[in-house]
Tab-separated table of C-alpha atoms and ligand atoms in Angstrom:
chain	number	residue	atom	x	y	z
A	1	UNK	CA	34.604	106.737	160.343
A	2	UNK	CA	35.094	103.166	161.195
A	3	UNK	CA	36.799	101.903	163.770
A	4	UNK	CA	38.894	98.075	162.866
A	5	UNK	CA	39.659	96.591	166.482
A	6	UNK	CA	42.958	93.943	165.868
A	7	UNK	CA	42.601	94.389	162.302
A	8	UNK	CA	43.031	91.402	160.439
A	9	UNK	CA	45.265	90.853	157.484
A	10	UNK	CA	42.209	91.432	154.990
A	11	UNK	CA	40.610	94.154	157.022
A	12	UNK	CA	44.767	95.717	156.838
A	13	UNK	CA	44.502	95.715	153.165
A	14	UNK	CA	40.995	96.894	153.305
A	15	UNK	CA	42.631	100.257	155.084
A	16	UNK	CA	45.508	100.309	152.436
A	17	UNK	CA	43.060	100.499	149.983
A	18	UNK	CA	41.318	103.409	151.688
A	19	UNK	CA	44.683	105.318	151.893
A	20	UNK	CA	45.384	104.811	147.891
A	21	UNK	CA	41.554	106.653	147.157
A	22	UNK	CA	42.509	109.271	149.112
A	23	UNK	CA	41.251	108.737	152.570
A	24	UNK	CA	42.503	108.829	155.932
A	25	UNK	CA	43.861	106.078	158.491
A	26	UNK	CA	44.707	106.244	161.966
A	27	UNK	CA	47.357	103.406	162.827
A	28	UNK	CA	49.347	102.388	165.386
A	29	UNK	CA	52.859	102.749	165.657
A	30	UNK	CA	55.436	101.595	169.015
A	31	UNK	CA	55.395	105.122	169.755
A	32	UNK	CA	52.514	107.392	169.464
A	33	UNK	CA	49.079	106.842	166.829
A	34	UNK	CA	49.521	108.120	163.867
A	35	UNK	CA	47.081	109.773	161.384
A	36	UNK	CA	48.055	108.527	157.752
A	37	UNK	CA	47.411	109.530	154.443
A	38	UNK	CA	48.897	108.698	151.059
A	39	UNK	CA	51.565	111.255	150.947
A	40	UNK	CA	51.641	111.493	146.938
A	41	UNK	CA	48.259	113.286	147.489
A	42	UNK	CA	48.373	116.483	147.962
A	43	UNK	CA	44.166	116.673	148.796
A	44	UNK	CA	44.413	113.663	150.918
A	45	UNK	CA	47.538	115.232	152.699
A	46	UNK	CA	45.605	118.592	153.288
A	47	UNK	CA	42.954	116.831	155.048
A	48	UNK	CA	45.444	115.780	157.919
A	49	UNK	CA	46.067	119.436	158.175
A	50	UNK	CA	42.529	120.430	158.624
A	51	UNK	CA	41.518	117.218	161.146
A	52	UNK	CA	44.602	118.183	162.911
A	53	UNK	CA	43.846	121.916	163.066
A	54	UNK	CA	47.768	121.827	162.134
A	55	UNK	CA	49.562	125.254	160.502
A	56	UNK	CA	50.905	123.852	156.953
A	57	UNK	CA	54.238	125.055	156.834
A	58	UNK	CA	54.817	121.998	159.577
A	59	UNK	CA	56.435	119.528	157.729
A	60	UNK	CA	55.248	115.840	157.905
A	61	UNK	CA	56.945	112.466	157.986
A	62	UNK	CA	56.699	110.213	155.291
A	63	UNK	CA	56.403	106.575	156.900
A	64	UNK	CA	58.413	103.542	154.420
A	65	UNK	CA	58.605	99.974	154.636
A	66	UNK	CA	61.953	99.122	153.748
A	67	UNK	CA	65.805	100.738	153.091
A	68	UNK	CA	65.287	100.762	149.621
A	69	UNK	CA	62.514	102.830	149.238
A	70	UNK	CA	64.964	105.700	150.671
A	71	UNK	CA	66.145	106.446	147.273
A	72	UNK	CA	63.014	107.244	146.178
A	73	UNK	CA	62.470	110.132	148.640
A	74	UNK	CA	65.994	111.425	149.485
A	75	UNK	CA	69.310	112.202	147.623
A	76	UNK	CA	72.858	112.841	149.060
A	77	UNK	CA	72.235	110.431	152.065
A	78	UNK	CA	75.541	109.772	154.574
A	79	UNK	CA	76.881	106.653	155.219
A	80	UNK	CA	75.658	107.493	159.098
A	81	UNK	CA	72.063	107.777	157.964
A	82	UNK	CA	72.463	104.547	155.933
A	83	UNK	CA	74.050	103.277	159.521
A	84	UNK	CA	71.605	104.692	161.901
A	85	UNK	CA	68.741	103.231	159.304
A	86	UNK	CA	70.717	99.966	159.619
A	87	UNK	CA	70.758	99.685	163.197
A	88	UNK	CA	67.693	101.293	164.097
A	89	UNK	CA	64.748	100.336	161.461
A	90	UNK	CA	62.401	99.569	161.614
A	91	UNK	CA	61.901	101.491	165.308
A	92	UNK	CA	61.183	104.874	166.589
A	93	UNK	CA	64.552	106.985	164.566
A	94	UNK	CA	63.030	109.713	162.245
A	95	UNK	CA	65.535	110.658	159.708
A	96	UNK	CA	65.626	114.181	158.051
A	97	UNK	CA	67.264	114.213	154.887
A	98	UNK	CA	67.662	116.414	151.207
A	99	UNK	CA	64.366	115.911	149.526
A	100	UNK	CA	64.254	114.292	146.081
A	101	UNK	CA	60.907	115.369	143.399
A	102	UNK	CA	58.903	113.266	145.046
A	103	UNK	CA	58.924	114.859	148.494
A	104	UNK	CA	56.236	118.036	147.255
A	105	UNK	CA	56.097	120.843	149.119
A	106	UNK	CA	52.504	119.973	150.738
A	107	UNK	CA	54.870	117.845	152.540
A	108	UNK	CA	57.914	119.266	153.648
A	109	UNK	CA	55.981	122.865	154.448
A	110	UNK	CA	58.104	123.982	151.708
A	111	UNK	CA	61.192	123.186	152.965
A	112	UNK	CA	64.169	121.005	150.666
A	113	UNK	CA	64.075	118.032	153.791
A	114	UNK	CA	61.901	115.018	154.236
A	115	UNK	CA	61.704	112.838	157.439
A	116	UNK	CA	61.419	109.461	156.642
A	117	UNK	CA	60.973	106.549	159.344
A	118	UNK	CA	60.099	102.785	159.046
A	119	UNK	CA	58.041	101.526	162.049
A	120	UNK	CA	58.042	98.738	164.039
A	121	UNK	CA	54.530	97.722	164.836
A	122	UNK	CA	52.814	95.313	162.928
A	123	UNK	CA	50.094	96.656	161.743
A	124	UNK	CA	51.572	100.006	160.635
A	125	UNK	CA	54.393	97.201	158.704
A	126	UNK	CA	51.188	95.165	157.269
A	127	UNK	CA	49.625	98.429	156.391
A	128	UNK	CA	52.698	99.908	154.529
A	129	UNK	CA	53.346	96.802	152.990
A	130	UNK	CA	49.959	96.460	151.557
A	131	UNK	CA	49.819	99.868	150.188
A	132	UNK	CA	52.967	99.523	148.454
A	133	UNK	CA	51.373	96.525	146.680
A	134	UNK	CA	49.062	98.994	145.541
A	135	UNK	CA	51.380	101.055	143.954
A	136	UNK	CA	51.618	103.458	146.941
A	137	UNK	CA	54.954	105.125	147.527
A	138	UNK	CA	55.135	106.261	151.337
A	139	UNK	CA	52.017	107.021	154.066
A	140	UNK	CA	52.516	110.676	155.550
A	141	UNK	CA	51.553	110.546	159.519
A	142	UNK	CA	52.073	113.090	162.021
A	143	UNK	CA	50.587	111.633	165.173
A	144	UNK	CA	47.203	111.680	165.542
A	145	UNK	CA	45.978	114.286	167.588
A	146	UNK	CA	44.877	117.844	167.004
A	147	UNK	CA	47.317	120.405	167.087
A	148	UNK	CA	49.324	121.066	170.353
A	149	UNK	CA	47.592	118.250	172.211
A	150	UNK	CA	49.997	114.985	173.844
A	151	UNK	CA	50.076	112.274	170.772
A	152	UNK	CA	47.683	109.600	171.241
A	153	UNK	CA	49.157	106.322	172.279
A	154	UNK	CA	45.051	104.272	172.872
A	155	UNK	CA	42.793	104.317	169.751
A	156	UNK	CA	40.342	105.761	172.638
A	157	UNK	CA	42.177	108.705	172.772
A	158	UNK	CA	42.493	109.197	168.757
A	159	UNK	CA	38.686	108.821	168.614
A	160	UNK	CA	38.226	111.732	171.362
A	161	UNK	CA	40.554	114.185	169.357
A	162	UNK	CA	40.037	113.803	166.038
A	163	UNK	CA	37.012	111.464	165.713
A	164	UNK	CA	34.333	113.795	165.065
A	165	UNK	CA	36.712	115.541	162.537
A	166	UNK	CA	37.141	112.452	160.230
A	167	UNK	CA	34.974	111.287	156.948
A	168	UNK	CA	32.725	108.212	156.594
A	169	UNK	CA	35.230	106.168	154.713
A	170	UNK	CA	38.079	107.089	157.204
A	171	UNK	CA	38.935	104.327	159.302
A	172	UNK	CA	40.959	103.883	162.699
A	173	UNK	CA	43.105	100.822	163.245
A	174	UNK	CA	43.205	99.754	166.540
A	175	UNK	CA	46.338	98.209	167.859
A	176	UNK	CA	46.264	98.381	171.229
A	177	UNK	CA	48.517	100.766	173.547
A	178	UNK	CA	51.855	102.179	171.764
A	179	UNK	CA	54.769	99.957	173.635
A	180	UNK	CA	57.023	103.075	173.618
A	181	UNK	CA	54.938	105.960	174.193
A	182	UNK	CA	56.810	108.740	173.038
A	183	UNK	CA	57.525	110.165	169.516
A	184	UNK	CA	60.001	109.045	167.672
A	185	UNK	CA	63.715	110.523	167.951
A	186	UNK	CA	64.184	112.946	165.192
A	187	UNK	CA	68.055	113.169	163.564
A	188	UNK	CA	68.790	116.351	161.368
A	189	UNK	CA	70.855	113.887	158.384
A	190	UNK	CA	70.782	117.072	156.251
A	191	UNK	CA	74.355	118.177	156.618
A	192	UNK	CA	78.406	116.591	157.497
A	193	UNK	CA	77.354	117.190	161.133
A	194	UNK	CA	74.400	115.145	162.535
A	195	UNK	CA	72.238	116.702	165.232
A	196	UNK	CA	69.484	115.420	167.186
A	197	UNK	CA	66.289	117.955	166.847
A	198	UNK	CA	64.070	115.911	169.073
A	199	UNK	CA	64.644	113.061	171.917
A	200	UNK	CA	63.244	110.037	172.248
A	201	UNK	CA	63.848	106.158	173.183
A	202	UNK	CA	66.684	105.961	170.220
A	203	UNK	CA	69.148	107.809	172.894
A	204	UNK	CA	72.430	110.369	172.196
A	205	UNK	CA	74.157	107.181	173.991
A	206	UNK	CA	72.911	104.906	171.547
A	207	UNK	CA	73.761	106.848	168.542
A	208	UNK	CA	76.714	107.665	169.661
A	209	UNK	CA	78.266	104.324	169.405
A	210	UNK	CA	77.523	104.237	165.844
A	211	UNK	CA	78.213	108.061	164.643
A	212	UNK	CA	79.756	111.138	166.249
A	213	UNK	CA	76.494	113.160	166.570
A	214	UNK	CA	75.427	116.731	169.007
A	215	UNK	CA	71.845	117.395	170.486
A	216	UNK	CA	70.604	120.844	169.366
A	217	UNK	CA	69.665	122.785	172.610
A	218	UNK	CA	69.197	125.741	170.925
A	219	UNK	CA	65.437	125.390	168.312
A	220	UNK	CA	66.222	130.009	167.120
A	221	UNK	CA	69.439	128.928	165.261
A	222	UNK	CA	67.968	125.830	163.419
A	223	UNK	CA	66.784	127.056	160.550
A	224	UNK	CA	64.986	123.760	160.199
A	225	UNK	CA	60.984	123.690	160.775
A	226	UNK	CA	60.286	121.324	163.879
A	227	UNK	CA	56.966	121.731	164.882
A	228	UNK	CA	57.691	119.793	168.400
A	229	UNK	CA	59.939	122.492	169.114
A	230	UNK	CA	57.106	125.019	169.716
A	231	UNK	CA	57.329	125.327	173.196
A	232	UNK	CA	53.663	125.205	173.866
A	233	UNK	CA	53.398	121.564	172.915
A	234	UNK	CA	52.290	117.918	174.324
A	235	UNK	CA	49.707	120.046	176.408
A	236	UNK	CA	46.804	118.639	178.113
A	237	UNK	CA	43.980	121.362	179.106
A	238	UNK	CA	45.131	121.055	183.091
A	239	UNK	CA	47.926	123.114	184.074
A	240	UNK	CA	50.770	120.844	184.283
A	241	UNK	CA	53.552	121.922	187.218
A	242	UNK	CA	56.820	119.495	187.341
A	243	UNK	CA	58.077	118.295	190.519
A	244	UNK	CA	55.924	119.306	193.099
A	245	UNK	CA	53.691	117.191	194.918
A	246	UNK	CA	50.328	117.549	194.590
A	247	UNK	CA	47.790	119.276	196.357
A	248	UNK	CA	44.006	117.967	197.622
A	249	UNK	CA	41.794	117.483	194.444
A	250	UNK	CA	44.918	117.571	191.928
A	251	UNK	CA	46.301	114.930	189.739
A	252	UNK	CA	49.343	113.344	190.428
A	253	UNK	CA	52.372	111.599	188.401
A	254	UNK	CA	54.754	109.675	190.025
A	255	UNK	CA	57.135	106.635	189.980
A	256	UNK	CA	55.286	103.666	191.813
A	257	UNK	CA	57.403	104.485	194.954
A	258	UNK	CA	56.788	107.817	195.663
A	259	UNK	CA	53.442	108.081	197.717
A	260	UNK	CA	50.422	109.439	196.601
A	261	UNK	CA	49.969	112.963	198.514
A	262	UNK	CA	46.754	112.953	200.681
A	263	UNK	CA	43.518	113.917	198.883
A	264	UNK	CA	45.299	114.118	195.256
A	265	UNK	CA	44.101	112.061	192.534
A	266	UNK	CA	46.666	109.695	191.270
A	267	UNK	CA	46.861	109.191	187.108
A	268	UNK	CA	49.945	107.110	186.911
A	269	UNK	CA	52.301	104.598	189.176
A	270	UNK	CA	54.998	103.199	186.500
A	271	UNK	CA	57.471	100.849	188.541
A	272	UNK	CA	60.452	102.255	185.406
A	273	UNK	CA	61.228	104.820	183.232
A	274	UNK	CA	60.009	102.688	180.155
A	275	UNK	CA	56.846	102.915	181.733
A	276	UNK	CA	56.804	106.425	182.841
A	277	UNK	CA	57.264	107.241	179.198
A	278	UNK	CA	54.789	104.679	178.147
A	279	UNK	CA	51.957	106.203	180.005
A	280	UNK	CA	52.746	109.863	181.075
A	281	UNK	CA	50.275	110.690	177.986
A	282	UNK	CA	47.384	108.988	178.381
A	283	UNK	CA	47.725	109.840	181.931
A	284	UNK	CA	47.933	113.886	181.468
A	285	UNK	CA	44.602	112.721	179.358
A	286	UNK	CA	43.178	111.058	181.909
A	287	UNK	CA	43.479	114.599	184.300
A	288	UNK	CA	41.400	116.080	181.328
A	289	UNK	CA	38.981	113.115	181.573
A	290	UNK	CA	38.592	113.995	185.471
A	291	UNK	CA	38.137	117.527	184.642
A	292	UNK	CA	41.449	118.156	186.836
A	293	UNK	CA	42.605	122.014	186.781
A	294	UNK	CA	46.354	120.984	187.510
A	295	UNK	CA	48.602	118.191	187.601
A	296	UNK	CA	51.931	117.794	189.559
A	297	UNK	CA	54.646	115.438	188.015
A	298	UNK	CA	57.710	114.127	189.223
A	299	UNK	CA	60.208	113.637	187.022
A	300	UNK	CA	61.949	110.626	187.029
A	301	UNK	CA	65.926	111.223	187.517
A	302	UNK	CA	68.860	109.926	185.133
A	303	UNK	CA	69.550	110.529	180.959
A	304	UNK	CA	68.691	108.748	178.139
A	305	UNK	CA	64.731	107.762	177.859
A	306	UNK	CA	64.526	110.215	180.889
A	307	UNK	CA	65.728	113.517	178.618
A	308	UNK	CA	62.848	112.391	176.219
A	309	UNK	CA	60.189	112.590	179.432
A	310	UNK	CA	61.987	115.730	180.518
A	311	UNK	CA	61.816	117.468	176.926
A	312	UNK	CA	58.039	116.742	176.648
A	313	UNK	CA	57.358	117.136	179.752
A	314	UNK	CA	58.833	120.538	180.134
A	315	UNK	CA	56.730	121.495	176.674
A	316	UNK	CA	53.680	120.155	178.384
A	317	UNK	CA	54.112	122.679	181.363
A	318	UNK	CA	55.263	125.449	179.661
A	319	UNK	CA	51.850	126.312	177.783
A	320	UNK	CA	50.314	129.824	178.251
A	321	UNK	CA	46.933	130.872	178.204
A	322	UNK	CA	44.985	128.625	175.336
B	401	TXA	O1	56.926	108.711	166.444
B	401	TXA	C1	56.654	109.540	165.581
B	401	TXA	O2	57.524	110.235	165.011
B	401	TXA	C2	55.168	109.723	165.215
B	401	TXA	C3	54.657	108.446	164.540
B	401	TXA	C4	53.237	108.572	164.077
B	401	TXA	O3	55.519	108.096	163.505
B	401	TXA	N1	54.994	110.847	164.369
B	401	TXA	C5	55.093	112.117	164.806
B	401	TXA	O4	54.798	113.059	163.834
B	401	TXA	O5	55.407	112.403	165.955
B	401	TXA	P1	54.519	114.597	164.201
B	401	TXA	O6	54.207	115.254	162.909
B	401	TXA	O7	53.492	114.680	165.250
B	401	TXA	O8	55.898	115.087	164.693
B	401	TXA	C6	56.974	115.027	163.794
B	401	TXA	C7	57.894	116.184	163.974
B	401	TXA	C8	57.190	117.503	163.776
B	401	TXA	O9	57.625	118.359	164.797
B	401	TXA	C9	57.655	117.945	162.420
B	401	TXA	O10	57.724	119.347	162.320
B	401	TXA	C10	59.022	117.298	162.331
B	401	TXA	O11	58.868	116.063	162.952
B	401	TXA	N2	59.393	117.076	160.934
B	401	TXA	C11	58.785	116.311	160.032
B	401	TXA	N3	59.359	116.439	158.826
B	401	TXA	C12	60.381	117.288	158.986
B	401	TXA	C13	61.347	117.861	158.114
B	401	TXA	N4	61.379	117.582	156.824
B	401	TXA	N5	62.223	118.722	158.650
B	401	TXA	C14	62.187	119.007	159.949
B	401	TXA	N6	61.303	118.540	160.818
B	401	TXA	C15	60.411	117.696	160.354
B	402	MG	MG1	52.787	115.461	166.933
C-alpha cells in the first residue's frame, strides 16, 4: 500500500482513480479515517469487509458530494432530511434513508436503508469530487479500523490496524488529525418520526431547532442494523474503567485541570470538551502503545458533544473478555 502524505490535487485524482479499478483508499474525514471503496462494486466493497475483519450484514455508509446525488441513492426522503442535509452538509450528520436500486444489498447488509453523508474535509471533498468525474456514483467508508477497535482519527493509527491487511495498489491519504474526532451522528430518516441511532457533534439540541426529533435509548426494539450499537465497541486492548482515578502504572484521561494521580501515566490533558472528543481515541491507543493493562477516564460533565464521549466511552468500557 502507499501511503500519500498532504496529497496533492493530482496525487487526489491519482486515489480516485484507484477507487474506480476497484481498490481501496483510506481518507480523512473531520471525524474519524475512513476506509473507502467504490460502493457500486460489490468485490471492491467485500474487501473492506475482510481488511476490517467486519460481519457483512453491517451495513455501510455511502459517502456523496453534493444534495443532488441523494436521488440517486434514496426515495421517499422528508422535507426534515432535505432540512437537516441543508443545514448540516457537508459535516459529520449520517442520514439513513429508503434505499433506491442502486443501494445493493452488499451494502445495506441486506437491509431496504442506506446512510448517506457528505463530508467536510477537503480531501475526502477533492476525492469524491474526482471520482464522480470518473463516472463514480458514491465511495462506501466505514471508518478505518478493524472490527470493534476506536476509529482511527491519525493516518498512523490506520496504518497500525489495517496496514498489513491492504493490497499493493491500495493507498492511504494522509490528512492530518480528524478536527472532530468522533463518528458522525447517525439520524434514522426512514420513517414520519426521526430518531437519533447514534450521537455525535451534530447534537439532539441542534437538531432540534430544525425538526422535532427523539434519541433511541433502547438498540432491542430498533429493528434497524447499527453496528455501533454492539455494546462491545470503540475498545482498545486495556481495560478501560470510567471515572476513577488512576492507579500507579495505569493510564489516565482527564480534563487539563484535574491532576494527574501519582505514578499513573497520563494519555490525554484536553483544556474542552471539543478536545476531549478530539483525542480520547488516539489516546485509549496510545495506552495500547504503552502496553497499559487499564485506563481510568473521567468523563467530562454536561450534554451535547459530552453524550457523544459518554456513549463511546461507555461502549469502550463495557467490552468482555476478547
Ligand atoms: O463519521 C463517520 O460516520 C465515519 C466516517 C468515515 O464517515 N464512518 C463511520 O462508519 O463511522 P462505520 O461503518 O464505522 O459506522 C457507521 C455506523 C455503523 O454502525 C453502521 O452499522 C451504521 O452506521 N449504518 C450504516 N448504514 C446503515 C443503514 N443503512 N442502516 C442503519 N445503520 C447503518
Ligand atoms: Mg466504525
Amino acid at each position: 500500500m502507499e501511503i500519500i502524505n498532504n496529497p496533492t490535487h493530482d496525487q487526489i485524482k491519482k486515489a480516485a482513480k484507484a477507487l474506480k479499478d476497484g481498490h481501496l483508499v483510506a481518507f480523512p474525514t473531520e471525524t474519524v479515517y475512513g476506509l473507502g471503496a467504490d460502493a457500486t462494486n460489490e468485490k471492491a466493497v467485500s474487501r473492506i469487509y475482510s481488511v476490517k475483519c467486519r460481519p457483512t450484514d453491517h451495513p455501510l455508509i455511502v459517502h456523496i458530494s453534493s444534495i443532488s446525488q441523494l436521488d440517486k441513492w434514496a426515495i421517499d426522503i422528508p422535507e426534515y432530511a432535505i432540512k437537516l442535509a441543508r443545514e448540516f452538509w457537508p459535516g459529520p450528520l449520517t442520514l439513513i434513508l429508503k434505499r433506491k436500486n442502486l443501494a445493493k444489498d452488499f451494502i445495506t447488509g441486506g437491509q431496504e436503508n442506506i446512510g448517506l453523508r457528505i463530508p467536510a474535509h477537503p480531501v475526502a471533498l477533492a476525492l469524491l469530487f474526482e471520482f464522480e468525474k470518473f463516472g463514480g456514483e458514491g465511495v462506501a467508508a466505514p471508518s478505518a479500523n478493524r472490527f470493534g477497535a476506536v476509529s482511527p482519527t491519525t493516518r498512523f493509527a490506520v496504518q497500525e490496524d489495517i496496514g498489513s491487511y491492504l493490497n499493493p495498489k491500495d493507498l492511504i491519504l494522509d490528512g492530518g488529525a480528524c478536527t472532530i474526532g468522533i463518528e458522525s451522528t447517525i439520524i434514522d430518516c426512514t420513517s414520519s418520526d426521526p430518531t437519533i441511532l447514534r450521537p455525535g457533534v451534530v447534537t439532539l439540541a441542534m437538531i432540534k431547532k430544525l425538526i422535532k426529533i427523539k434519541i433511541c435509548t433502547d438498540s432491542s426494539l430498533n429493528t434497524i442494523k447499527t453496528s455501533g450499537l454492539v455494546s462491545s465497541h470503540y475498545s482498545p486492548r486495556a481495560r478501560v474503567i470510567l471515572n476513577m482515578l488512576s492507579e500507579p502504572g495505569e493510564g489516565f484521561i482527564a480534563m487539563a485541570r484535574i491532576p494527574t494521580p501519582k505514578g499513573s501515566i497520563r494519555l490525554s490533558s484536553p483544556n474542552n470538551i471539543e478536545e476531549f472528543a478530539q483525542k480520547m481515541y488516539e489516546a485509549l491507543r496510545d495506552g495500547d502503545r504503552k502496553n497499559l493493562s487499564t485506563i481510568k477516564v473521567i468523563l467530562p460533565e454536561g450534554v451535547g458533544l459530552v453524550d457523544a464521549i459518554k456513549d463511546r466511552m461507555n461502549k469502550s468500557s463495557s467490552k468482555g473478555e476478547h
